[in-house]
PDB file of C-alpha atoms in Angstrom:
ATOM      1  CA  VAL A 670      11.531   2.372  12.517  1.00  0.00           C
ATOM      2  CA  ILE A 671      12.456  -1.300  12.554  1.00  0.00           C
ATOM      3  CA  ALA A 672      12.973  -3.295   9.352  1.00  0.00           C
ATOM      4  CA  TRP A 673      13.783  -6.942   8.676  1.00  0.00           C
ATOM      5  CA  GLY A 674      13.875  -9.487   5.877  1.00  0.00           C
ATOM      6  CA  ALA A 675      15.800  -9.427   2.609  1.00  0.00           C
ATOM      7  CA  ASN A 676      18.701  -6.999   2.906  1.00  0.00           C
ATOM      8  CA  GLN A 677      20.872  -7.510  -0.161  1.00  0.00           C
ATOM      9  CA  LEU A 678      20.367  -3.847  -1.086  1.00  0.00           C
ATOM     10  CA  ASN A 679      20.286  -2.453   2.470  1.00  0.00           C
ATOM     11  CA  GLN A 680      16.522  -2.050   2.381  1.00  0.00           C
ATOM     12  CA  SER A 681      16.393  -3.334   5.972  1.00  0.00           C
ATOM     13  CA  ASN A 682      19.262  -1.177   7.267  1.00  0.00           C
ATOM     14  CA  VAL A 683      17.361   1.740   8.789  1.00  0.00           C
ATOM     15  CA  PRO A 684      19.535   4.875   8.697  1.00  0.00           C
ATOM     16  CA  SER A 685      20.365   6.380  12.070  1.00  0.00           C
ATOM     17  CA  ASN A 686      19.077   9.770  10.909  1.00  0.00           C
ATOM     18  CA  VAL A 687      15.487   8.614  10.388  1.00  0.00           C
ATOM     19  CA  GLY A 688      14.606   9.642  13.937  1.00  0.00           C
ATOM     20  CA  THR A 689      10.925   9.614  14.888  1.00  0.00           C
ATOM     21  CA  ALA A 690       8.765   8.404  11.988  1.00  0.00           C
ATOM     22  CA  ILE A 691       5.036   8.993  11.566  1.00  0.00           C
ATOM     23  CA  ASP A 692       4.533   6.883   8.429  1.00  0.00           C
ATOM     24  CA  ILE A 693       6.434   4.242   6.473  1.00  0.00           C
ATOM     25  CA  ALA A 694       6.313   2.607   3.044  1.00  0.00           C
ATOM     26  CA  ALA A 695       8.084  -0.373   1.481  1.00  0.00           C
ATOM     27  CA  GLY A 696       8.721  -0.804  -2.237  1.00  0.00           C
ATOM     28  CA  GLY A 697      10.277  -3.432  -4.447  1.00  0.00           C
ATOM     29  CA  ALA A 698      13.609  -3.223  -2.619  1.00  0.00           C
ATOM     30  CA  HIS A 699      13.601   0.197  -0.968  1.00  0.00           C
ATOM     31  CA  SER A 700      12.027   1.822   2.049  1.00  0.00           C
ATOM     32  CA  LEU A 701      10.680   5.259   2.960  1.00  0.00           C
ATOM     33  CA  ALA A 702       9.723   7.006   6.181  1.00  0.00           C
ATOM     34  CA  ILE A 703       8.122  10.353   6.965  1.00  0.00           C
ATOM     35  CA  ARG A 704       9.810  12.007   9.923  1.00  0.00           C
ATOM     36  CA  SER A 705       7.792  13.934  12.476  1.00  0.00           C
ATOM     37  CA  ASN A 706       8.993  17.197  10.892  1.00  0.00           C
ATOM     38  CA  GLY A 707       7.570  16.307   7.463  1.00  0.00           C
ATOM     39  CA  THR A 708      10.850  15.372   5.791  1.00  0.00           C
ATOM     40  CA  VAL A 709      11.317  11.959   4.205  1.00  0.00           C
ATOM     41  CA  ALA A 710      14.121   9.417   4.490  1.00  0.00           C
ATOM     42  CA  GLY A 711      14.800   6.752   1.892  1.00  0.00           C
ATOM     43  CA  TRP A 712      17.118   3.742   1.853  1.00  0.00           C
ATOM     44  CA  GLY A 713      17.731   0.510  -0.040  1.00  0.00           C
ATOM     45  CA  ARG A 714      17.902  -0.069  -3.785  1.00  0.00           C
ATOM     46  CA  ASN A 715      18.683   3.159  -5.617  1.00  0.00           C
ATOM     47  CA  SER A 716      19.041   1.974  -9.207  1.00  0.00           C
ATOM     48  CA  SER A 717      16.757   4.749 -10.465  1.00  0.00           C
ATOM     49  CA  GLY A 718      17.224   7.338  -7.740  1.00  0.00           C
ATOM     50  CA  GLN A 719      14.169   6.120  -5.853  1.00  0.00           C
ATOM     51  CA  VAL A 720      15.747   6.888  -2.466  1.00  0.00           C
ATOM     52  CA  ASN A 721      17.089  10.288  -3.526  1.00  0.00           C
ATOM     53  CA  VAL A 722      14.400  12.307  -1.753  1.00  0.00           C
ATOM     54  CA  PRO A 723      13.955  15.810  -3.253  1.00  0.00           C
ATOM     55  CA  ALA A 724      15.410  18.467  -0.956  1.00  0.00           C
ATOM     56  CA  ILE A 725      12.257  20.570  -1.288  1.00  0.00           C
ATOM     57  CA  LEU A 726      10.149  17.841   0.333  1.00  0.00           C
ATOM     58  CA  THR A 727       9.704  19.129   3.883  1.00  0.00           C
ATOM     59  CA  ASP A 728       5.953  18.746   4.362  1.00  0.00           C
ATOM     60  CA  ALA A 729       5.027  15.175   3.430  1.00  0.00           C
ATOM     61  CA  VAL A 730       1.687  13.810   4.665  1.00  0.00           C
ATOM     62  CA  SER A 731       1.585  10.536   2.695  1.00  0.00           C
ATOM     63  CA  ILE A 732       4.242   8.399   0.999  1.00  0.00           C
ATOM     64  CA  ALA A 733       4.294   5.382  -1.286  1.00  0.00           C
ATOM     65  CA  ALA A 734       7.024   3.159  -2.677  1.00  0.00           C
ATOM     66  CA  GLY A 735       6.656   1.353  -5.986  1.00  0.00           C
ATOM     67  CA  GLY A 736       8.887  -1.066  -7.833  1.00  0.00           C
ATOM     68  CA  ASN A 737      11.612   1.495  -8.523  1.00  0.00           C
ATOM     69  CA  HIS A 738       9.942   4.825  -7.772  1.00  0.00           C
ATOM     70  CA  SER A 739       8.633   6.853  -4.855  1.00  0.00           C
ATOM     71  CA  LEU A 740       5.811   9.320  -4.217  1.00  0.00           C
ATOM     72  CA  ALA A 741       4.824  11.836  -1.583  1.00  0.00           C
ATOM     73  CA  ALA A 742       1.730  13.957  -1.063  1.00  0.00           C
ATOM     74  CA  ARG A 743       2.566  17.348   0.426  1.00  0.00           C
ATOM     75  CA  ALA A 744       0.613  19.316   3.012  1.00  0.00           C
ATOM     76  CA  GLY A 745      -0.603  21.713   0.339  1.00  0.00           C
ATOM     77  CA  GLY A 746      -2.110  18.907  -1.742  1.00  0.00           C
ATOM     78  CA  SER A 747       0.555  18.608  -4.441  1.00  0.00           C
ATOM     79  CA  VAL A 748       2.528  15.452  -5.279  1.00  0.00           C
ATOM     80  CA  LEU A 749       6.232  14.849  -5.723  1.00  0.00           C
ATOM     81  CA  ALA A 750       7.514  11.723  -7.475  1.00  0.00           C
ATOM     82  CA  TRP A 751      11.044  10.503  -8.074  1.00  0.00           C
ATOM     83  CA  GLY A 752      12.901   7.449  -9.309  1.00  0.00           C
ATOM     84  CA  SER A 753      12.228   5.410 -12.437  1.00  0.00           C
ATOM     85  CA  ASN A 754      10.101   7.076 -15.088  1.00  0.00           C
ATOM     86  CA  THR A 755      10.288   4.369 -17.730  1.00  0.00           C
ATOM     87  CA  PHE A 756       6.507   4.131 -17.766  1.00  0.00           C
ATOM     88  CA  THR A 757       5.902   7.813 -16.833  1.00  0.00           C
ATOM     89  CA  GLN A 758       5.116   6.682 -13.287  1.00  0.00           C
ATOM     90  CA  THR A 759       6.893   9.743 -11.865  1.00  0.00           C
ATOM     91  CA  ALA A 760       5.420  12.197 -14.389  1.00  0.00           C
ATOM     92  CA  VAL A 761       2.834  13.743 -12.056  1.00  0.00           C
ATOM     93  CA  PRO A 762      -0.139  15.004 -14.099  1.00  0.00           C
ATOM     94  CA  ALA A 763      -0.174  18.755 -14.567  1.00  0.00           C
ATOM     95  CA  GLY A 764      -2.687  20.472 -12.340  1.00  0.00           C
ATOM     96  CA  LEU A 765      -3.007  17.604  -9.856  1.00  0.00           C
ATOM     97  CA  THR A 766      -3.974  19.264  -6.572  1.00  0.00           C
ATOM     98  CA  GLY A 767      -5.909  18.521  -3.417  1.00  0.00           C
ATOM     99  CA  VAL A 768      -4.133  15.193  -2.895  1.00  0.00           C
ATOM    100  CA  VAL A 769      -4.248  13.665   0.577  1.00  0.00           C
ATOM    101  CA  GLN A 770      -2.995  10.135  -0.127  1.00  0.00           C
ATOM    102  CA  VAL A 771      -0.703   8.439  -2.626  1.00  0.00           C
ATOM    103  CA  GLY A 772      -0.142   4.835  -3.648  1.00  0.00           C
ATOM    104  CA  ALA A 773       2.269   3.052  -5.960  1.00  0.00           C
ATOM    105  CA  GLY A 774       2.352  -0.139  -7.979  1.00  0.00           C
ATOM    106  CA  GLU A 775       5.181  -1.796  -9.819  1.00  0.00           C
ATOM    107  CA  ILE A 776       5.118   0.703 -12.702  1.00  0.00           C
ATOM    108  CA  HIS A 777       2.234   3.054 -11.918  1.00  0.00           C
ATOM    109  CA  SER A 778       1.143   5.684  -9.390  1.00  0.00           C
ATOM    110  CA  ILE A 779      -2.169   6.631  -7.826  1.00  0.00           C
ATOM    111  CA  ALA A 780      -3.436   9.565  -5.791  1.00  0.00           C
ATOM    112  CA  ARG A 781      -6.606  10.325  -3.831  1.00  0.00           C
ATOM    113  CA  ARG A 782      -7.890  13.878  -3.697  1.00  0.00           C
ATOM    114  CA  SER A 783      -9.681  15.362  -0.697  1.00  0.00           C
ATOM    115  CA  ASN A 784     -12.920  15.449  -2.717  1.00  0.00           C
ATOM    116  CA  GLY A 785     -12.881  11.671  -3.157  1.00  0.00           C
ATOM    117  CA  THR A 786     -11.746  11.539  -6.768  1.00  0.00           C
ATOM    118  CA  VAL A 787      -8.733   9.487  -7.817  1.00  0.00           C
ATOM    119  CA  ALA A 788      -5.957  10.095 -10.331  1.00  0.00           C
ATOM    120  CA  ALA A 789      -3.582   7.472 -11.711  1.00  0.00           C
ATOM    121  CA  TRP A 790      -0.679   7.555 -14.138  1.00  0.00           C
ATOM    122  CA  GLY A 791       2.214   5.447 -15.446  1.00  0.00           C
ATOM    123  CA  GLY A 792       2.135   1.992 -16.984  1.00  0.00           C
ATOM    124  CA  ASN A 793      -1.362   1.121 -18.157  1.00  0.00           C
ATOM    125  CA  VAL A 794      -0.977  -2.128 -20.063  1.00  0.00           C
ATOM    126  CA  ASN A 795      -3.429  -3.743 -17.636  1.00  0.00           C
ATOM    127  CA  GLY A 796      -5.741  -0.758 -17.252  1.00  0.00           C
ATOM    128  CA  GLN A 797      -4.358   0.090 -13.825  1.00  0.00           C
ATOM    129  CA  THR A 798      -4.364   3.822 -14.528  1.00  0.00           C
ATOM    130  CA  THR A 799      -7.859   3.825 -16.028  1.00  0.00           C
ATOM    131  CA  VAL A 800      -9.793   4.932 -12.950  1.00  0.00           C
ATOM    132  CA  PRO A 801     -13.467   3.870 -13.003  1.00  0.00           C
ATOM    133  CA  ALA A 802     -15.594   6.876 -13.923  1.00  0.00           C
ATOM    134  CA  SER A 803     -17.998   6.102 -11.090  1.00  0.00           C
ATOM    135  CA  LEU A 804     -15.297   6.389  -8.436  1.00  0.00           C
ATOM    136  CA  THR A 805     -15.953   9.866  -7.052  1.00  0.00           C
ATOM    137  CA  ASP A 806     -16.119   9.134  -3.328  1.00  0.00           C
ATOM    138  CA  ALA A 807     -12.913   7.274  -2.454  1.00  0.00           C
ATOM    139  CA  ALA A 808     -12.064   7.193   1.242  1.00  0.00           C
ATOM    140  CA  ASP A 809      -8.867   5.120   0.907  1.00  0.00           C
ATOM    141  CA  ILE A 810      -6.701   3.677  -1.862  1.00  0.00           C
ATOM    142  CA  ALA A 811      -4.048   1.016  -2.327  1.00  0.00           C
ATOM    143  CA  GLY A 812      -1.753   0.307  -5.246  1.00  0.00           C
ATOM    144  CA  GLY A 813      -0.884  -3.313  -5.987  1.00  0.00           C
ATOM    145  CA  GLY A 814       1.579  -4.771  -8.446  1.00  0.00           C
ATOM    146  CA  TYR A 815      -0.568  -4.040 -11.485  1.00  0.00           C
ATOM    147  CA  HIS A 816      -3.954  -3.251  -9.964  1.00  0.00           C
ATOM    148  CA  ASN A 817      -5.570  -0.823  -7.532  1.00  0.00           C
ATOM    149  CA  LEU A 818      -8.164  -0.871  -4.767  1.00  0.00           C
ATOM    150  CA  ALA A 819     -10.334   1.897  -3.357  1.00  0.00           C
ATOM    151  CA  ILE A 820     -12.844   2.097  -0.540  1.00  0.00           C
ATOM    152  CA  ARG A 821     -15.964   4.054  -1.343  1.00  0.00           C
ATOM    153  CA  ALA A 822     -17.744   6.290   1.163  1.00  0.00           C
ATOM    154  CA  ASN A 823     -20.342   3.566   1.760  1.00  0.00           C
ATOM    155  CA  GLY A 824     -17.693   1.013   2.774  1.00  0.00           C
ATOM    156  CA  THR A 825     -17.676  -1.012  -0.430  1.00  0.00           C
ATOM    157  CA  VAL A 826     -14.568  -1.721  -2.508  1.00  0.00           C
ATOM    158  CA  VAL A 827     -13.750  -0.914  -6.129  1.00  0.00           C
ATOM    159  CA  ALA A 828     -10.879  -2.687  -7.914  1.00  0.00           C
ATOM    160  CA  TRP A 829      -9.355  -2.232 -11.351  1.00  0.00           C
ATOM    161  CA  GLY A 830      -6.322  -3.274 -13.388  1.00  0.00           C
ATOM    162  CA  LEU A 831      -4.801  -6.716 -13.938  1.00  0.00           C
ATOM    163  CA  ASN A 832      -7.274  -9.447 -13.031  1.00  0.00           C
ATOM    164  CA  ASP A 833      -5.470 -12.596 -14.163  1.00  0.00           C
ATOM    165  CA  PHE A 834      -5.765 -14.076 -10.674  1.00  0.00           C
ATOM    166  CA  SER A 835      -9.148 -12.504  -9.797  1.00  0.00           C
ATOM    167  CA  GLN A 836      -7.408  -9.874  -7.667  1.00  0.00           C
ATOM    168  CA  CYS A 837      -9.918  -7.331  -8.973  1.00  0.00           C
ATOM    169  CA  THR A 838     -12.944  -9.595  -8.481  1.00  0.00           C
ATOM    170  CA  VAL A 839     -14.220  -8.153  -5.210  1.00  0.00           C
ATOM    171  CA  PRO A 840     -16.096 -10.772  -3.152  1.00  0.00           C
ATOM    172  CA  ALA A 841     -19.862 -10.423  -3.400  1.00  0.00           C
ATOM    173  CA  GLY A 842     -21.398  -8.726  -0.401  1.00  0.00           C
ATOM    174  CA  LEU A 843     -18.149  -7.238   0.890  1.00  0.00           C
ATOM    175  CA  SER A 844     -19.108  -4.137   2.888  1.00  0.00           C
ATOM    176  CA  SER A 845     -18.200  -2.029   5.930  1.00  0.00           C
ATOM    177  CA  VAL A 846     -14.577  -1.929   4.747  1.00  0.00           C
ATOM    178  CA  VAL A 847     -12.246   0.474   6.550  1.00  0.00           C
ATOM    179  CA  ASP A 848      -8.830  -0.446   5.102  1.00  0.00           C
ATOM    180  CA  VAL A 849      -7.461  -2.063   1.948  1.00  0.00           C
ATOM    181  CA  ALA A 850      -4.081  -3.412   0.882  1.00  0.00           C
ATOM    182  CA  ALA A 851      -2.838  -4.823  -2.407  1.00  0.00           C
ATOM    183  CA  GLY A 852       0.020  -7.209  -3.123  1.00  0.00           C
ATOM    184  CA  ARG A 853       1.532  -8.221  -6.436  1.00  0.00           C
ATOM    185  CA  TYR A 854      -1.477 -10.279  -7.459  1.00  0.00           C
ATOM    186  CA  HIS A 855      -3.763 -10.385  -4.406  1.00  0.00           C
ATOM    187  CA  SER A 856      -6.021  -8.064  -2.434  1.00  0.00           C
ATOM    188  CA  LEU A 857      -7.031  -7.581   1.189  1.00  0.00           C
ATOM    189  CA  ALA A 858      -9.838  -5.712   2.927  1.00  0.00           C
ATOM    190  CA  LEU A 859     -10.393  -5.005   6.609  1.00  0.00           C
ATOM    191  CA  ARG A 860     -13.990  -4.757   7.800  1.00  0.00           C
ATOM    192  CA  ALA A 861     -15.134  -2.493  10.620  1.00  0.00           C
ATOM    193  CA  ASP A 862     -15.697  -5.540  12.828  1.00  0.00           C
ATOM    194  CA  GLY A 863     -11.999  -6.458  12.624  1.00  0.00           C
ATOM    195  CA  THR A 864     -12.370  -9.355  10.185  1.00  0.00           C
ATOM    196  CA  VAL A 865     -10.318  -9.657   6.993  1.00  0.00           C
ATOM    197  CA  ALA A 866     -11.334 -10.616   3.457  1.00  0.00           C
ATOM    198  CA  ALA A 867      -8.735 -11.730   0.916  1.00  0.00           C
ATOM    199  CA  TRP A 868      -8.867 -12.702  -2.748  1.00  0.00           C
ATOM    200  CA  GLY A 869      -6.644 -13.248  -5.769  1.00  0.00           C
ATOM    201  CA  TYR A 870      -3.406 -15.219  -6.223  1.00  0.00           C
ATOM    202  CA  ASN A 871      -2.859 -17.851  -3.535  1.00  0.00           C
ATOM    203  CA  ALA A 872       0.198 -19.895  -4.517  1.00  0.00           C
ATOM    204  CA  THR A 873       1.880 -19.059  -1.200  1.00  0.00           C
ATOM    205  CA  HIS A 874      -1.349 -18.992   0.857  1.00  0.00           C
ATOM    206  CA  GLN A 875      -1.403 -15.207   0.998  1.00  0.00           C
ATOM    207  CA  ILE A 876      -5.206 -15.138   0.931  1.00  0.00           C
ATOM    208  CA  ASP A 877      -5.703 -17.953   3.448  1.00  0.00           C
ATOM    209  CA  VAL A 878      -6.733 -15.754   6.361  1.00  0.00           C
ATOM    210  CA  PRO A 879      -5.930 -17.602   9.612  1.00  0.00           C
ATOM    211  CA  ALA A 880      -9.052 -18.791  11.404  1.00  0.00           C
ATOM    212  CA  ASN A 881      -7.595 -17.635  14.727  1.00  0.00           C
ATOM    213  CA  LEU A 882      -6.497 -14.219  13.506  1.00  0.00           C
ATOM    214  CA  GLY A 883      -8.771 -12.386  15.923  1.00  0.00           C
ATOM    215  CA  PRO A 884      -9.859  -8.744  15.646  1.00  0.00           C
ATOM    216  CA  VAL A 885      -7.538  -6.784  13.346  1.00  0.00           C
ATOM    217  CA  SER A 886      -6.754  -3.051  13.329  1.00  0.00           C
ATOM    218  CA  GLN A 887      -4.479  -2.767  10.276  1.00  0.00           C
ATOM    219  CA  ILE A 888      -3.534  -4.806   7.205  1.00  0.00           C
ATOM    220  CA  ALA A 889      -0.619  -4.846   4.772  1.00  0.00           C
ATOM    221  CA  ALA A 890       0.269  -6.804   1.656  1.00  0.00           C
ATOM    222  CA  GLY A 891       3.695  -7.719   0.377  1.00  0.00           C
ATOM    223  CA  ALA A 892       4.345  -9.132  -3.064  1.00  0.00           C
ATOM    224  CA  PHE A 893       3.375 -12.671  -2.054  1.00  0.00           C
ATOM    225  CA  PHE A 894       2.373 -12.470   1.611  1.00  0.00           C
ATOM    226  CA  SER A 895      -0.074 -10.693   3.901  1.00  0.00           C
ATOM    227  CA  ALA A 896       0.248  -9.177   7.362  1.00  0.00           C
ATOM    228  CA  ALA A 897      -2.084  -7.810  10.012  1.00  0.00           C
ATOM    229  CA  THR A 898      -1.942  -5.981  13.324  1.00  0.00           C
ATOM    230  CA  ARG A 899      -4.161  -7.650  15.899  1.00  0.00           C
ATOM    231  CA  ASP A 900      -6.075  -5.798  18.593  1.00  0.00           C
ATOM    232  CA  GLY A 901      -5.769  -8.776  20.951  1.00  0.00           C
ATOM    233  CA  CYS A 902      -7.609 -12.059  21.278  1.00  0.00           C
ATOM    234  CA  PRO A 903      -9.961 -13.636  23.806  1.00  0.00           C
ATOM    235  CA  GLN A 904      -8.403 -15.673  26.586  1.00  0.00           C
ATOM    236  CA  ASP A 905      -8.221 -19.399  25.928  1.00  0.00           C
ATOM    237  CA  PRO A 906     -10.358 -20.994  28.644  1.00  0.00           C
ATOM    238  CA  ASN A 907      -7.928 -23.912  28.738  1.00  0.00           C
ATOM    239  CA  LYS A 908      -4.924 -21.710  29.465  1.00  0.00           C
ATOM    240  CA  ASP A 909      -3.938 -19.232  32.135  1.00  0.00           C
ATOM    241  CA  GLU A 910      -2.351 -16.631  29.868  1.00  0.00           C
ATOM    242  CA  PRO A 911      -4.644 -14.228  27.933  1.00  0.00           C
ATOM    243  CA  GLY A 912      -4.199 -12.350  24.707  1.00  0.00           C
ATOM    244  CA  LEU A 913      -2.576 -14.818  22.308  1.00  0.00           C
ATOM    245  CA  CYS A 914      -4.404 -16.059  19.213  1.00  0.00           C
ATOM    246  CA  GLY A 915      -3.517 -19.641  18.373  1.00  0.00           C
TER     247      GLY A 915
END
């Protein structure tokens, strides 16, 4: 794992004992990583115990980092949550099973079951834990600051929660989506053809997708920025070197 950026709370100081990681997550000011053996490492801000990983967590398959809390889905389908519980964001609903993916917002948590249904809990002042009743076929989820995104089995996107900046107003005709990401007030979607759609808050140009971005394989959203992994770009006919967009 490599980390960079703000480091006032050591969130970018990767511990030497992380070893080989198979998944990572970044929260408000803390970081998480799943090791290849299923254990989880946490570092950075620990004001609410959000990096104090439970000792019983040895079989994590998905992790998420919220504002001041953390989540993990275990191999058996259960969920562990730790850190701040001011808004009951770490109070995992009784009987929640079959979970294969977790997500986290600033003060709420979300989980996707293997059967495509979604559960959410924690702060709900903006309706972010009120899962749409029609969402029974989720293939992927993402937790934003105060909103959530989900991809349906048919490749369309469902969004709910805070919509002050139209972050839940999914663009008309958006389809063939294979990945979603949610920032504080903006949303991203990756189509199967490698193109990216973005909507919501744009004060720092986080939804201005670069025209020369090229085919994308993965997307991520920070609080007020967006990032993408590129598959590579066509060679510029006016240059000798291939593979660089822009």
